[in-house]
Coordinates of C-alpha atoms in Angstrom, one line a residue:
X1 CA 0.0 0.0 0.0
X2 CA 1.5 3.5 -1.1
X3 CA 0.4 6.5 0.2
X4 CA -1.4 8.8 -1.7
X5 CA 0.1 11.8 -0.4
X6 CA 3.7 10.8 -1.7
X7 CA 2.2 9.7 -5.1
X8 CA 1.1 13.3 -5.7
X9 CA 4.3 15.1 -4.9
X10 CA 7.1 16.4 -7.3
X11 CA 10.5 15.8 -5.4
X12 CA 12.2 19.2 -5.3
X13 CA 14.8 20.1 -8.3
X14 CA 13.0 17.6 -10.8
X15 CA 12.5 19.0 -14.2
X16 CA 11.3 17.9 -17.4
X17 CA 13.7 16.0 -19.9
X18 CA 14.5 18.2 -22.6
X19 CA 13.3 17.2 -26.0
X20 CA 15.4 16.1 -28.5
X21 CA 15.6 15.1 -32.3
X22 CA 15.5 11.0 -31.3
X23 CA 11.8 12.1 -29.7
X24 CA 10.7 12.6 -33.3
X25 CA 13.0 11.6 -35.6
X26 CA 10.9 12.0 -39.1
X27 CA 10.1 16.0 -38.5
X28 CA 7.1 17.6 -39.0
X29 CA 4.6 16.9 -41.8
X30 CA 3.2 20.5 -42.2
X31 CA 4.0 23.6 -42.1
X32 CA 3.2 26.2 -39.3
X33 CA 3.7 30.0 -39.4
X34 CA 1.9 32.4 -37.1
X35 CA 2.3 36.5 -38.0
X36 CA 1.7 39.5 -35.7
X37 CA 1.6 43.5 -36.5
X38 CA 4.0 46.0 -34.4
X39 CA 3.4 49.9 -33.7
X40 CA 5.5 51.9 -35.5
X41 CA 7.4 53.1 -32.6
X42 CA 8.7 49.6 -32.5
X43 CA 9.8 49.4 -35.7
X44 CA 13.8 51.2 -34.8
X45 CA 14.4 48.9 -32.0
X46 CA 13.2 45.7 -34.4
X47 CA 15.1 46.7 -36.7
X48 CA 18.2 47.1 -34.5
X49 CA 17.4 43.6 -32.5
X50 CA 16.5 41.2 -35.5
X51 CA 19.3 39.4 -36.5
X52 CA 19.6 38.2 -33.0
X53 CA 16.1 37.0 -33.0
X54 CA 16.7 35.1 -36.2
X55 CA 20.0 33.4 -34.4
X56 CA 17.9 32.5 -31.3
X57 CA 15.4 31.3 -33.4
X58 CA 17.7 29.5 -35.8
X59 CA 18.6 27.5 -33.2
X60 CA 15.1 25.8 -32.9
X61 CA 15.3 25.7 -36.7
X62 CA 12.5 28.1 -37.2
X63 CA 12.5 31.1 -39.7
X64 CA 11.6 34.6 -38.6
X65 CA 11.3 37.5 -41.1
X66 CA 10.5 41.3 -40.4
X67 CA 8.1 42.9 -42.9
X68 CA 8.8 46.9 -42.0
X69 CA 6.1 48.3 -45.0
X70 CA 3.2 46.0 -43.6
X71 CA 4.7 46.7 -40.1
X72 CA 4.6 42.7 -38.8
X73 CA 6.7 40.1 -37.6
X74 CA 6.1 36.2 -39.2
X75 CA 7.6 33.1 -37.5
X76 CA 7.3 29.6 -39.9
X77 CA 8.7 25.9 -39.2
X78 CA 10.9 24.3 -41.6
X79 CA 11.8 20.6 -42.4
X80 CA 14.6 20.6 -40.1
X81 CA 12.0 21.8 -37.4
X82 CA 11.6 18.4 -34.7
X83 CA 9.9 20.4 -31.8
X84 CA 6.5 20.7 -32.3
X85 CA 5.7 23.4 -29.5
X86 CA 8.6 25.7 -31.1
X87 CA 6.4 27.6 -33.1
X88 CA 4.4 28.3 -30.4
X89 CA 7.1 29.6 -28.4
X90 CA 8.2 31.6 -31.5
X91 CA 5.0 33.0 -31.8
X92 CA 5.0 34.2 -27.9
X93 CA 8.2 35.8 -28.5
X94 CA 6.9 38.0 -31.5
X95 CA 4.2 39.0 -29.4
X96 CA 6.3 39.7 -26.4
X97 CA 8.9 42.1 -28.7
X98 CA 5.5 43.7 -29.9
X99 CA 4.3 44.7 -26.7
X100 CA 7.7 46.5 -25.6
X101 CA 9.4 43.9 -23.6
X102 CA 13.3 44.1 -24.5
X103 CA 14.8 41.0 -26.4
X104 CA 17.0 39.9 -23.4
X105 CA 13.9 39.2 -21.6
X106 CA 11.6 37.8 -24.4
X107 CA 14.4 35.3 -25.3
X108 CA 14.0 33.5 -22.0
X109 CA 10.2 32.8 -23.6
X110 CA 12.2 29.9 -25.7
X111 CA 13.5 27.8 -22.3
X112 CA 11.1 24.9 -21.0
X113 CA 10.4 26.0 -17.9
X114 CA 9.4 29.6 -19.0
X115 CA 5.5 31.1 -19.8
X116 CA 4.2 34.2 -20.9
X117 CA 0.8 36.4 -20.7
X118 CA -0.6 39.3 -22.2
X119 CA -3.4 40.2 -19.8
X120 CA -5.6 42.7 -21.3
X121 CA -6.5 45.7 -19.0
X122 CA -8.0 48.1 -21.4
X123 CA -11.8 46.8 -21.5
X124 CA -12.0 46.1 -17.5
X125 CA -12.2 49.9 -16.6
X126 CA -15.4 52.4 -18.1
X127 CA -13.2 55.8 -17.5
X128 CA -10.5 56.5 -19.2
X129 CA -9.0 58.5 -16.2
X130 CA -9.8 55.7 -13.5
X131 CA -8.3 53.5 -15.9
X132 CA -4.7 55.5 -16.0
X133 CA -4.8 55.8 -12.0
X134 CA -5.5 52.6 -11.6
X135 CA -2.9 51.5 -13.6
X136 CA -0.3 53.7 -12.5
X137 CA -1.4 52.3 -8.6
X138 CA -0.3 48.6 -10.5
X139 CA 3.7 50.9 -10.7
X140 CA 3.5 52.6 -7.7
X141 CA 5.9 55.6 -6.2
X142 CA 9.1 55.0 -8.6
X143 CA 8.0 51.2 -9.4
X144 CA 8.5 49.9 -6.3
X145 CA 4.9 48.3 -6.7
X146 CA 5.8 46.9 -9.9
X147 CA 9.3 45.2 -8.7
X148 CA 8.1 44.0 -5.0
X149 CA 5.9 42.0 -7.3
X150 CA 8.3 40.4 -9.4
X151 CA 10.6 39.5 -6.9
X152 CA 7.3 37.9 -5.0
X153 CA 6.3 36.0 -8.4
X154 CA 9.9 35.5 -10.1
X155 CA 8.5 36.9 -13.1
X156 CA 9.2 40.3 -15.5
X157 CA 6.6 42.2 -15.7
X158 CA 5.9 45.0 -18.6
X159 CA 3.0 47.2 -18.2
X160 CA 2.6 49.3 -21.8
X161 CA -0.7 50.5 -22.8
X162 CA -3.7 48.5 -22.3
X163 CA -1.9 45.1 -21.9
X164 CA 0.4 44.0 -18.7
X165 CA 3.2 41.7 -20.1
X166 CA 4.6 39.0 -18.0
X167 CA 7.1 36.7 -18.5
X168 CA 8.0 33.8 -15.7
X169 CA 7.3 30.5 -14.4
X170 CA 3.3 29.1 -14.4
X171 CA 2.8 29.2 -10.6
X172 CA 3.9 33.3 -10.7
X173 CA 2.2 34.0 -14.0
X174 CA -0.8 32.9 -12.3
X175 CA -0.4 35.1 -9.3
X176 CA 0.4 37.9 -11.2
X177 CA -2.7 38.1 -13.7
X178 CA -4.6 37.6 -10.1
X179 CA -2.8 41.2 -9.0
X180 CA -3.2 43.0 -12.1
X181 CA -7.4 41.6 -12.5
X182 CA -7.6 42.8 -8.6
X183 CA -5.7 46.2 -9.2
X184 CA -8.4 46.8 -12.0
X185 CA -11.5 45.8 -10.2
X186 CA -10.2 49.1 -7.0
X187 CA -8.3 46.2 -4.9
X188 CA -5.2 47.7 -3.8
X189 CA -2.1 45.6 -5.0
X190 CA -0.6 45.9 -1.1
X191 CA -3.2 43.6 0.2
X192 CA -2.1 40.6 -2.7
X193 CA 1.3 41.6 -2.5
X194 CA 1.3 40.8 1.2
X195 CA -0.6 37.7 1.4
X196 CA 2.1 36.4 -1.2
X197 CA 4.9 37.6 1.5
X198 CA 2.9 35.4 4.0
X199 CA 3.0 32.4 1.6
X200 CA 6.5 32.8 0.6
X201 CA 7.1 32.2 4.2
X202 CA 5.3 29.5 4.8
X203 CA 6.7 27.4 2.0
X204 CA 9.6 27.4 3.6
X205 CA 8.4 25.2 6.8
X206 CA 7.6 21.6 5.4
X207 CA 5.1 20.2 7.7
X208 CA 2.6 23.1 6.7
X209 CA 3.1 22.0 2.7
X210 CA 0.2 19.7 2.9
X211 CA -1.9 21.7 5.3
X212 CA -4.4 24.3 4.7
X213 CA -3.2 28.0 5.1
X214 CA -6.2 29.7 5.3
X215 CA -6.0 30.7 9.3
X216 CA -2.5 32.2 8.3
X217 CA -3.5 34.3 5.6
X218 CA -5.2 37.9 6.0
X219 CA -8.2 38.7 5.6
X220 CA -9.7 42.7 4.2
X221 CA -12.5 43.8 4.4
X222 CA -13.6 46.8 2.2
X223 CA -14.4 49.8 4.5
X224 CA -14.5 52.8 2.0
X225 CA -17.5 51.9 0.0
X226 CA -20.7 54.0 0.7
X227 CA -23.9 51.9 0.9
X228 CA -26.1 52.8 -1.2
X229 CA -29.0 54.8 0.4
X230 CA -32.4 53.6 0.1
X231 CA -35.8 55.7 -1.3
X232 CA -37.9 56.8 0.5
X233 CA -40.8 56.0 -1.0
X234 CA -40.7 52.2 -2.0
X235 CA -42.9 51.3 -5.4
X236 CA -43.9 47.9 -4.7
X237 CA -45.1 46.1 -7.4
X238 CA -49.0 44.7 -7.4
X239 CA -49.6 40.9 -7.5
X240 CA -50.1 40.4 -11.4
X241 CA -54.1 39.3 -11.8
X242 CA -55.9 39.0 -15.2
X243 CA -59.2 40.1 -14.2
X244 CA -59.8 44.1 -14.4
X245 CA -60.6 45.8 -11.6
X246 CA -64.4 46.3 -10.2
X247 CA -66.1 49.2 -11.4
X248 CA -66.6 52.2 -9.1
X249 CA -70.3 53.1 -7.7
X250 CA -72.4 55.9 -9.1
X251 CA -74.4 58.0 -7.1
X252 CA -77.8 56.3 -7.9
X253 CA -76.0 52.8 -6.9
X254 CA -75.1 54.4 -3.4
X255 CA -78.4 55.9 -2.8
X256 CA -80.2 52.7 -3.7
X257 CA -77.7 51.0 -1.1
X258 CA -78.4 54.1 1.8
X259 CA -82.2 54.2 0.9
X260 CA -82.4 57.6 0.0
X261 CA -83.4 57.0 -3.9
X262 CA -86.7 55.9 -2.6
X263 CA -87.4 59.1 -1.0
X264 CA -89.4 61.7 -1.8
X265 CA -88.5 65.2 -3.2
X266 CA -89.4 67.3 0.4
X267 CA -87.7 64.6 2.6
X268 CA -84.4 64.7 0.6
X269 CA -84.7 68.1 0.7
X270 CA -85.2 68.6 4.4
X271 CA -82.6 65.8 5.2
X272 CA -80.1 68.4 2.8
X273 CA -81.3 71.0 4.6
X274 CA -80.8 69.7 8.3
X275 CA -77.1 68.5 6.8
X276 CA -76.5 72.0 5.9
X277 CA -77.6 73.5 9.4
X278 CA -75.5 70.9 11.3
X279 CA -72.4 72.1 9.3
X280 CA -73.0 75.8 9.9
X281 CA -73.6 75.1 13.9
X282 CA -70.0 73.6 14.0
X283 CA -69.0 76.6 12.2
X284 CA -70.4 79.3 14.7
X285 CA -69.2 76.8 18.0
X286 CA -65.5 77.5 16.5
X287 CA -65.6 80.6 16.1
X288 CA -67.1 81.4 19.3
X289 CA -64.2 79.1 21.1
X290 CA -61.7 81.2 19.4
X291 CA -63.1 84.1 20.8
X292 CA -63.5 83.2 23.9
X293 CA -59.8 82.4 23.9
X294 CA -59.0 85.9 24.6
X295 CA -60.9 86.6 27.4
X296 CA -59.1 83.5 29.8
X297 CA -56.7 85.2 31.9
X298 CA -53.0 83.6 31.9
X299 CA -52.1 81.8 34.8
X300 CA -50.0 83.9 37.1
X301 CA -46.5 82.4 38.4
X302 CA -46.3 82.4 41.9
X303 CA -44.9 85.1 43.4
X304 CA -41.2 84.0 45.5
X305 CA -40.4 85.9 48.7
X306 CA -37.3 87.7 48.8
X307 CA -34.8 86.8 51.8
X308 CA -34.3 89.5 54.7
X309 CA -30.9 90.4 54.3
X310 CA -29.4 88.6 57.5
X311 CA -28.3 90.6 60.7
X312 CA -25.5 88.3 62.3
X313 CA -22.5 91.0 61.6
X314 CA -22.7 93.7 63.6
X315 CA -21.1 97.0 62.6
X316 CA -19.1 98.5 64.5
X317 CA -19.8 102.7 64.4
X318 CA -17.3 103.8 66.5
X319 CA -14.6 102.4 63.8
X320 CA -17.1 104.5 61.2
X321 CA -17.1 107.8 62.8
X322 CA -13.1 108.0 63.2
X323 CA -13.0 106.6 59.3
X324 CA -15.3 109.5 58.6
X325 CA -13.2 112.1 60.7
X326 CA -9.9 111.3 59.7
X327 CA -11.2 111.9 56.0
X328 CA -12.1 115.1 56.3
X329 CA -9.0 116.2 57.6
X330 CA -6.9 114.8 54.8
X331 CA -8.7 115.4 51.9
X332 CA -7.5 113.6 48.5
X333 CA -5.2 115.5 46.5
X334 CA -5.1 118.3 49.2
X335 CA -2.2 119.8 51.0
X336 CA -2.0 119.4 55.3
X337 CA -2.8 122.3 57.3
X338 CA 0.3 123.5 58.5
X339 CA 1.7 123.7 54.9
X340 CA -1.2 125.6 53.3
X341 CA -0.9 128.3 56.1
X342 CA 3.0 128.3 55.3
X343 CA 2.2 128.8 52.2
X344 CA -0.3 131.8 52.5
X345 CA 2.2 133.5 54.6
X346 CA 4.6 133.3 51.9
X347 CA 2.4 134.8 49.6
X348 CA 1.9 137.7 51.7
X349 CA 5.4 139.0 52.2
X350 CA 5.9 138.7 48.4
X351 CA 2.8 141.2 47.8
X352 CA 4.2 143.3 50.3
X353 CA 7.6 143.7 48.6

């Protein structure tokens, strides 16, 4: 008995066996060719780049010609060709060196263990102005977004227009086009970016490999959306029956139903009469209550008695009357007796000289 566990596990290191011409001996029987258009800002660096394309591509025996009046790029097989999936790797790379990314990285698209995918972001955003903020959140501050991301995933990443570019192994690719869908749909790239760092970390232990990580992962919530506020009037919707509605009663049908039709002309009259005076009797008892209303008195508030002023300190008048005398003898601002008599004397012997 073998576990099942072990059966499903890749040993670490393993990779593929590269394939060779004694896979498929014979070739292939038909031809392939897959052709792709460039912008014309493009078309220097192409130019520049393509005989090294053609060597890489040589090398998988596939042909690769540049067509700079139609502006496109055509990758066929040949009869030397053996790998079947070289074409398709051939094609990758001509879209990869349409969509910006530099030929040192779209080369790597011809190793085994290397993907690529164009994620389109143009069509996921209504405003063209949400779509470039959003997009430039995807960066961030100098690109430090942008590269804390591929370190996280192992993968270059090109963002150029409406289409993200990335170019690494399956597990990161898939990570990636996760982030970029997110960063799209208002889901800041710091929330993904850190749940990777918490994975990343916990690949490293082995006994939580084959456990679930879902307690160790973080968990947003949105906060900044608005609920939307509900009317106040509520039109509710009738239950759906095919029968029309009853008709309304006339007049004659409610007087048959009271008994009045069946009365004579004086009696109706009288009872329209005796209506009529019952009415104008209401009338003249509210306007006599309304009246009236000014002729209540108001209700008077209750009168408070004031406090004696208390009588415990007693005042001392002896203290009052010396206060008082002292006072009068020195008056403010005026000189002492003895110096206005000085004075007056002084003023006489100058008159007299």
């Amino acid at each position: 008995a073998v576990d099942e566990s072990e059966l499903l596990t890749v040993p670490d290191g393993w990779k593929e066996p590269a394939f060779t011409r004694e896979d498929n001996p014979k070739g292939l029987l038909e031809e392939s060719s897959f052709a792709t258009l460039f912008p014309k800002y493009r078309e220097a660096y192409l130019k520049e780049c393509w005989p090294l394309v053609q060597k890489a591509l040589g090398e998988h025996y596939v042909n690769a010609a540049l067509d700079l009046i139609e502006g496109s790029m055509t990758v066929t097989t040949t009869k030397k060709t053996f790998d079947p999936y070289a074409i398709i790797r051939a094609r990758d790379l001509i879209k990869l060196l349409a969509r910006s990314v530099p030929f040192e990285q779209a080369v790597r698209i011809l190793q085994d263990d290397v993907a690529c995918d164009i994620i389109k972001i143009g069509s996921l955003v209504r405003k063209r102005e949400t779509f470039i903020k959003r997009r430039a959140r995807l960066l961030g501050p100098k690109g430090s977004t942008l590269k804390a991301l591929e370190l996280l995933t192992n993968c270059y990443i090109m963002v150029q227009g409406n289409t993200v570019s990335a170019l690494g192994p399956f597990s990161g690719l898939k990570e990636v086009r996760k982030v970029v869908l997110d960063t799209m749909k208002n889901i800041h790239p710091i929330y993904n970016i850190k749940t990777l760092m918490i994975k990343r970390e916990l690949a490293k232990d082995p006994e939580l490999r084959t456990q679930s990580w879902e307690r160790f992962l973080p968990k947003f919530k949105q906060k900044n959306l608005k609920k939307r506020k509900e009317p106040k009037k509520k039109n509710t919707k009738k239950e759906y029956t095919p029968f029309p509605p009853p008709q309304p009663e006339s007049q004659i049908d409610k007087e048959l139903a009271s008994g009045e039709y069946f009365l004579k002309e004086r009696q109706k009259k009288r009872k329209q009469m005796a209506e009529i005076k019952a009415k104008e009797a209401d009338a003249i008892k509210r306007r006599q209550e309304e009246r009236n209303k000014a002729f209540i008195p108001p209700k008077e508030k209750p009168v408070v008695k004031t406090k004696k002023a208390s009588t415990e300190k007693k005042i001392d008048i002896e203290a009052i009357k010396e206060k008082v005398k002292n006072a009068k003898k020195k008056k403010l601002g005026a000189l002492p007796e003895e110096e206005v008599k000085l004075k007056m004397a002084a003023d006489e012997k100058k008159k007299k000289k």
